Each structure stands twice: as C-alpha cells, then as structure tokens.
PDB file of C-alpha atoms in Angstrom:
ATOM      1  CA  UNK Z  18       0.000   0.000   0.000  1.00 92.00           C
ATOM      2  CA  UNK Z  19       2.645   2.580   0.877  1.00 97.00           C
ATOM      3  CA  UNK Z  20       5.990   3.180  -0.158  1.00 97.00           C
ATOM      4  CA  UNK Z  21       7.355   5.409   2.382  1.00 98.00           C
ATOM      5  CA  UNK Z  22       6.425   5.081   6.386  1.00 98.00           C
ATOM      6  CA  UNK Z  23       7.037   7.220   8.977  1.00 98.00           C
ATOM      7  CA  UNK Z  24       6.617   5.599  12.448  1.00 97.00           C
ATOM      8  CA  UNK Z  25       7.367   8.819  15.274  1.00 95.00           C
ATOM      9  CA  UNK Z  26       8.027   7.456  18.814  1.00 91.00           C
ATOM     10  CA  UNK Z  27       8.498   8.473  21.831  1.00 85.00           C
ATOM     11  CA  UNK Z  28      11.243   6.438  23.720  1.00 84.00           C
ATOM     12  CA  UNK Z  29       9.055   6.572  26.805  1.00 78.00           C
ATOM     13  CA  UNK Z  30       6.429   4.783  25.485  1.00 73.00           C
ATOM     14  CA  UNK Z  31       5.227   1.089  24.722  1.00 68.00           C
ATOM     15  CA  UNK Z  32       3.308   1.149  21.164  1.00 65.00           C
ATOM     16  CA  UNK Z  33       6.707   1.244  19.515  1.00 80.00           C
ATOM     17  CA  UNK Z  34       6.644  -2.673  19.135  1.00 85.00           C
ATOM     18  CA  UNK Z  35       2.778  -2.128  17.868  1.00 90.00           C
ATOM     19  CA  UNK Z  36       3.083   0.682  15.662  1.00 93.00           C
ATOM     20  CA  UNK Z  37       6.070  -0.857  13.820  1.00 93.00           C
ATOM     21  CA  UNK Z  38       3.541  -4.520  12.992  1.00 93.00           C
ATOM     22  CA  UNK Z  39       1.460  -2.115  11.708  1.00 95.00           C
ATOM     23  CA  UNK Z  40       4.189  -0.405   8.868  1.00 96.00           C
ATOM     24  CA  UNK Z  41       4.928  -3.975   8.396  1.00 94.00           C
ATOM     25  CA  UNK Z  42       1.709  -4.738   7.081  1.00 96.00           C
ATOM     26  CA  UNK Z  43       0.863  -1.436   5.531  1.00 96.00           C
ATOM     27  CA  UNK Z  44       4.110  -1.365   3.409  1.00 95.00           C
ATOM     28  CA  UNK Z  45       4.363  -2.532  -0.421  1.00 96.00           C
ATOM     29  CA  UNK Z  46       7.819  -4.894  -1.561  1.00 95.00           C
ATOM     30  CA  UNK Z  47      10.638  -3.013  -1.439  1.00 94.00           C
ATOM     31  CA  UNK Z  48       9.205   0.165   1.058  1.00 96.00           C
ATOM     32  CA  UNK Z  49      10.677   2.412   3.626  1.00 97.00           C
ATOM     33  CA  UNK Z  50      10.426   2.581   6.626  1.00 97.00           C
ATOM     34  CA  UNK Z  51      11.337   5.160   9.623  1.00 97.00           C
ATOM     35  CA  UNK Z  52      11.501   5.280  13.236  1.00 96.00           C
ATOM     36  CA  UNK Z  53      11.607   8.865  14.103  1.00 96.00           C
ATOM     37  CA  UNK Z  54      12.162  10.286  17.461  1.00 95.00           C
ATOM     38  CA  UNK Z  55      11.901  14.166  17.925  1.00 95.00           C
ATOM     39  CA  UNK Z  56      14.000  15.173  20.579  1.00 92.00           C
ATOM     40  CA  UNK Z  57      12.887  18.045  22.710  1.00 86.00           C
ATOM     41  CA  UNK Z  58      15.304  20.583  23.853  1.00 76.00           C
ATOM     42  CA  UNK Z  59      15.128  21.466  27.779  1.00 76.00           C
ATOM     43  CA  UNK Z  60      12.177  24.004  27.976  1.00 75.00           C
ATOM     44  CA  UNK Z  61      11.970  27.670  29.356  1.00 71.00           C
ATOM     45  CA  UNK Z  62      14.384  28.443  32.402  1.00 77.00           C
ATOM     46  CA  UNK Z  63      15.410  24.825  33.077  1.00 75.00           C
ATOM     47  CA  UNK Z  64      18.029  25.524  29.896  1.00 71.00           C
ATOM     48  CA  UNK Z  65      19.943  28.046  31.911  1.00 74.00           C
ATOM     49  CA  UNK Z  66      20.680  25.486  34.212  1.00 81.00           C
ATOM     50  CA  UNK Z  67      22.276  22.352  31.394  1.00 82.00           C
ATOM     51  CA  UNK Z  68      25.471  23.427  30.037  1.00 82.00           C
ATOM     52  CA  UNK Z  69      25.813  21.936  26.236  1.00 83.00           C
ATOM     53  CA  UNK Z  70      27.722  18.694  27.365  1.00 89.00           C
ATOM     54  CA  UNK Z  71      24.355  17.930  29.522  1.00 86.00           C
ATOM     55  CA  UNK Z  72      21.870  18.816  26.476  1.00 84.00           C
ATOM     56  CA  UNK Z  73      24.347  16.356  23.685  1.00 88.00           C
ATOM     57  CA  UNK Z  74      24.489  13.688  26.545  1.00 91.00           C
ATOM     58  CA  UNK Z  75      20.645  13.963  26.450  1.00 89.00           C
ATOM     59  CA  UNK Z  76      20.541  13.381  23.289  1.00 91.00           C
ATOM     60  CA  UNK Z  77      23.365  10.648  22.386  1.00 94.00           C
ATOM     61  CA  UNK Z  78      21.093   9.075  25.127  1.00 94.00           C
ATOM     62  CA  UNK Z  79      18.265   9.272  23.434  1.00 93.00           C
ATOM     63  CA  UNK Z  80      20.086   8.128  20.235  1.00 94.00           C
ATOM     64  CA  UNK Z  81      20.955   4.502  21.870  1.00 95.00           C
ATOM     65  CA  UNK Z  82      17.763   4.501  23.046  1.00 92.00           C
ATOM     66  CA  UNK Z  83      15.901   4.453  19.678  1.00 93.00           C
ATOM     67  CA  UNK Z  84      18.433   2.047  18.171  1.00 93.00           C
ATOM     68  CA  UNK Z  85      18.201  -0.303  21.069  1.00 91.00           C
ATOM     69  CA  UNK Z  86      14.199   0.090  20.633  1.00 89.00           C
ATOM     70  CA  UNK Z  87      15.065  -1.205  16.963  1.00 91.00           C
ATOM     71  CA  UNK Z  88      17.182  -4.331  17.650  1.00 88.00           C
ATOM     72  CA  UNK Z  89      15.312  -6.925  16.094  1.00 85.00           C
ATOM     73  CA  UNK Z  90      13.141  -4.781  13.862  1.00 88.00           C
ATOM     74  CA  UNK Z  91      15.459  -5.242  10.371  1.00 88.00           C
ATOM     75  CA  UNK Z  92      14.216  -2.704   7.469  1.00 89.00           C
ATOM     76  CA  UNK Z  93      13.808   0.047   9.921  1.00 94.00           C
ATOM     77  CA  UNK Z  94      16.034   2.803   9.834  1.00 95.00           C
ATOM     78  CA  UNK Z  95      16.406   4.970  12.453  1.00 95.00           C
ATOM     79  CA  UNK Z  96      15.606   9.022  12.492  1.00 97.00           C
ATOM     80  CA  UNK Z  97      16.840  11.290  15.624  1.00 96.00           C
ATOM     81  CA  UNK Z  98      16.000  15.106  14.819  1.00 96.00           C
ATOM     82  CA  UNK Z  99      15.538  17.932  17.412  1.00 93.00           C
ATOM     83  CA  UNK Z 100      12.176  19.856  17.572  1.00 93.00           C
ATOM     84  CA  UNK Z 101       9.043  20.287  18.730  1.00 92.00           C
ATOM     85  CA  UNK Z 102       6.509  17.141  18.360  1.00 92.00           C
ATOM     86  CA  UNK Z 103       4.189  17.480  16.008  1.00 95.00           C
ATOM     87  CA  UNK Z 104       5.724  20.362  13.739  1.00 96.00           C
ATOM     88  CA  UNK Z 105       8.798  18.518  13.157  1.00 97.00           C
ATOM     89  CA  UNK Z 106       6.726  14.770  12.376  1.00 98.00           C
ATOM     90  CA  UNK Z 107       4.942  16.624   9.984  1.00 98.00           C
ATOM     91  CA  UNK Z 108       7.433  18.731   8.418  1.00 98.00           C
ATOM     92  CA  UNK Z 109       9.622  15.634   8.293  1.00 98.00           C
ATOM     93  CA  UNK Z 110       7.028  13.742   6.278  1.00 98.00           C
ATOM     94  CA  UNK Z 111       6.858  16.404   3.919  1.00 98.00           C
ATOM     95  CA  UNK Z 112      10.378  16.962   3.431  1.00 98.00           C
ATOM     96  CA  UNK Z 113      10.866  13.352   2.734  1.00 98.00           C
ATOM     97  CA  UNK Z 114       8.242  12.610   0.327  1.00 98.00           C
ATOM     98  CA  UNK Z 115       6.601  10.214   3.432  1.00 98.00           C
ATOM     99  CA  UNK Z 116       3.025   8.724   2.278  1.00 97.00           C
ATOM    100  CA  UNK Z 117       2.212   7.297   5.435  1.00 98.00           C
ATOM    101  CA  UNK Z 118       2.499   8.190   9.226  1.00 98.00           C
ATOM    102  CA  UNK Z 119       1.609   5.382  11.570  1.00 97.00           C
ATOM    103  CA  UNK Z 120       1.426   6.155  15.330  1.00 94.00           C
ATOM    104  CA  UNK Z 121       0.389   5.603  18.613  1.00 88.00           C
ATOM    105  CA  UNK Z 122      -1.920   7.770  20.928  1.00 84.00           C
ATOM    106  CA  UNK Z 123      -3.367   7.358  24.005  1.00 73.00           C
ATOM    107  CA  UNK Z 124      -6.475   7.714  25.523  1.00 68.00           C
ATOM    108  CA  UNK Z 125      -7.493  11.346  25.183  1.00 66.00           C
ATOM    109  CA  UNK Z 126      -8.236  13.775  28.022  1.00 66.00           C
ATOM    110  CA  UNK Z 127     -10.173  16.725  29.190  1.00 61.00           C
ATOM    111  CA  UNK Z 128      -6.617  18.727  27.973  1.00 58.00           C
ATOM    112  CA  UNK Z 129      -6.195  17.007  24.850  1.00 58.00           C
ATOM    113  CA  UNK Z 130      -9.805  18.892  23.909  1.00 57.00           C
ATOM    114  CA  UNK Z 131      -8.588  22.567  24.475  1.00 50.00           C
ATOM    115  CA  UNK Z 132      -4.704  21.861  23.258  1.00 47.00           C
ATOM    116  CA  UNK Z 133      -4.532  18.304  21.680  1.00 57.00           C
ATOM    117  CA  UNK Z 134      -2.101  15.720  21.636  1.00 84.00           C
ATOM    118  CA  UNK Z 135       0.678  15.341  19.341  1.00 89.00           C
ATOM    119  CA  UNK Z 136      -1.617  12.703  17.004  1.00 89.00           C
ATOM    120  CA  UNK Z 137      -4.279  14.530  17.295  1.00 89.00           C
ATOM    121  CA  UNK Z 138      -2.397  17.636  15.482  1.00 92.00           C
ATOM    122  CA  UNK Z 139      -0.618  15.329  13.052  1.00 95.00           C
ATOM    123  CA  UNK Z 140      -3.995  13.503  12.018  1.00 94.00           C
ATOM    124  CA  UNK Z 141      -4.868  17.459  11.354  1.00 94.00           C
ATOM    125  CA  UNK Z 142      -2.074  18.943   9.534  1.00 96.00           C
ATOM    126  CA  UNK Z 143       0.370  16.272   7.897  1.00 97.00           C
ATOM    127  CA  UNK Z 144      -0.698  16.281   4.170  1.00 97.00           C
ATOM    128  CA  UNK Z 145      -0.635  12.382   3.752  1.00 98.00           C
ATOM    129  CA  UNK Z 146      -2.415   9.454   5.226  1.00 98.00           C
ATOM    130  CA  UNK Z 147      -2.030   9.557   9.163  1.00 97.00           C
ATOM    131  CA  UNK Z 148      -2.822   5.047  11.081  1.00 96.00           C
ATOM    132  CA  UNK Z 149      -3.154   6.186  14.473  1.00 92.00           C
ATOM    133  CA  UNK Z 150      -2.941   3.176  17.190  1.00 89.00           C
ATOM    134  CA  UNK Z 151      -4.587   3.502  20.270  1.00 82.00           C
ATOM    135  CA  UNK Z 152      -3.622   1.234  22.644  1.00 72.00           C
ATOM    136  CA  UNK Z 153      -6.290  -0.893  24.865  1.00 69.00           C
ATOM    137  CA  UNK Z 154      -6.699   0.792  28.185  1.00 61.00           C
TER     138      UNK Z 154
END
C-alpha cells in the first residue's frame, strides 16, 4: 500500500513494538520505513541550568535509546531530529516525500480537547495518510 512510512516514537512509550507490525503490514515490496524520534530541547528556564555537554548527553542518550528500541526490527532505519513534536513529524514527512504516518496515541483527556495531543495535530495537519494506534486501556 505505501511506499514510504514514517513511524514517530516516543522512547518513553510502549506502542513502539505495535506501531512498527502495523508499517509492516501497511508497506508494499521493497518500502521504507522510519523510526523517528523528535527530541525536545530542555524548555523555558530549566536551559539556563544544562550546560551543552548535559543537552548532547541527552541526546546521544536518546540516540541509543531508539536504536536499542530497533534491535530486532530489520528494514527500519532509524531518524533522531531535534524539535518540537508534532511540527517537526509533519514537516519531516513532507520533506521526505513520506506517504504514510503510523502512530500511537493514548487515551485522550479533558486537555487534549482545548490543546490536543501530538496525534491529534498530526492527524490534522500532515498532508498524507495519518494510522493512528490507540492502545487498549
């Protein structure tokens, strides 16, 4: 069905393993596939407190994190970028000529009404076809 597949994930979460069967089965002979984790800088006043070697520990952490998340998954390749959530999953789709997101969500609520959740704003804006996996509760 698709050719390339974006799979976003946060290394703090358990649908990785879910979202990736998922690509599997949505993906035509011969497709891509990425894992992409956006990495968050420190926000606000906290950053005046992480000196730069802190902040690229962070995220050579992060790094080993989403390749260890990979072991075992073989025509995945893995994506690290810095950013905030949703704009960079979405630009990154676009950029890279991506024709299908799939990802995970959780169970929405009260706050994911007035500001939504980082699916819930990719399902809105990315400009291809958006599998979002909710996990049982």
């Amino acid at each position: 069905m698709y050719h390339k597949i974006l799979v976003p994930m946060a290394l703090d979460h358990g649908v990785s393993t879910h979202t990736l069967e998922i690509a599997n089965a949505l993906r035509v002979k011969g497709a891509q596939v990425f894992a992409l984790h956006v990495h968050e800088a420190p926000q606000g006043s906290v950053s005046a407190y992480l000196d730069e070697e802190t902040v690229a520990a962070g995220f050579e952490k992060a790094r080993a994190g989403l390749e260890d998340k990979l072991s075992g998954q073989p025509g995945v390749t893995p994506v690290i970028v810095k950013g905030h959530s949703a704009r960079t999953i979405i630009d990154y789709a676009e950029a890279n000529g991506v024709d299908c997101i799939v990802m995970g969500s959780h169970k929405p609520g009260l706050s994911d009404y007035f500001l939504g959740s980082t699916a819930a704003r990719v399902v809105r804006h990315a400009s291809c076809a958006v599998h979002v996996h909710r996990a049982p509760s």
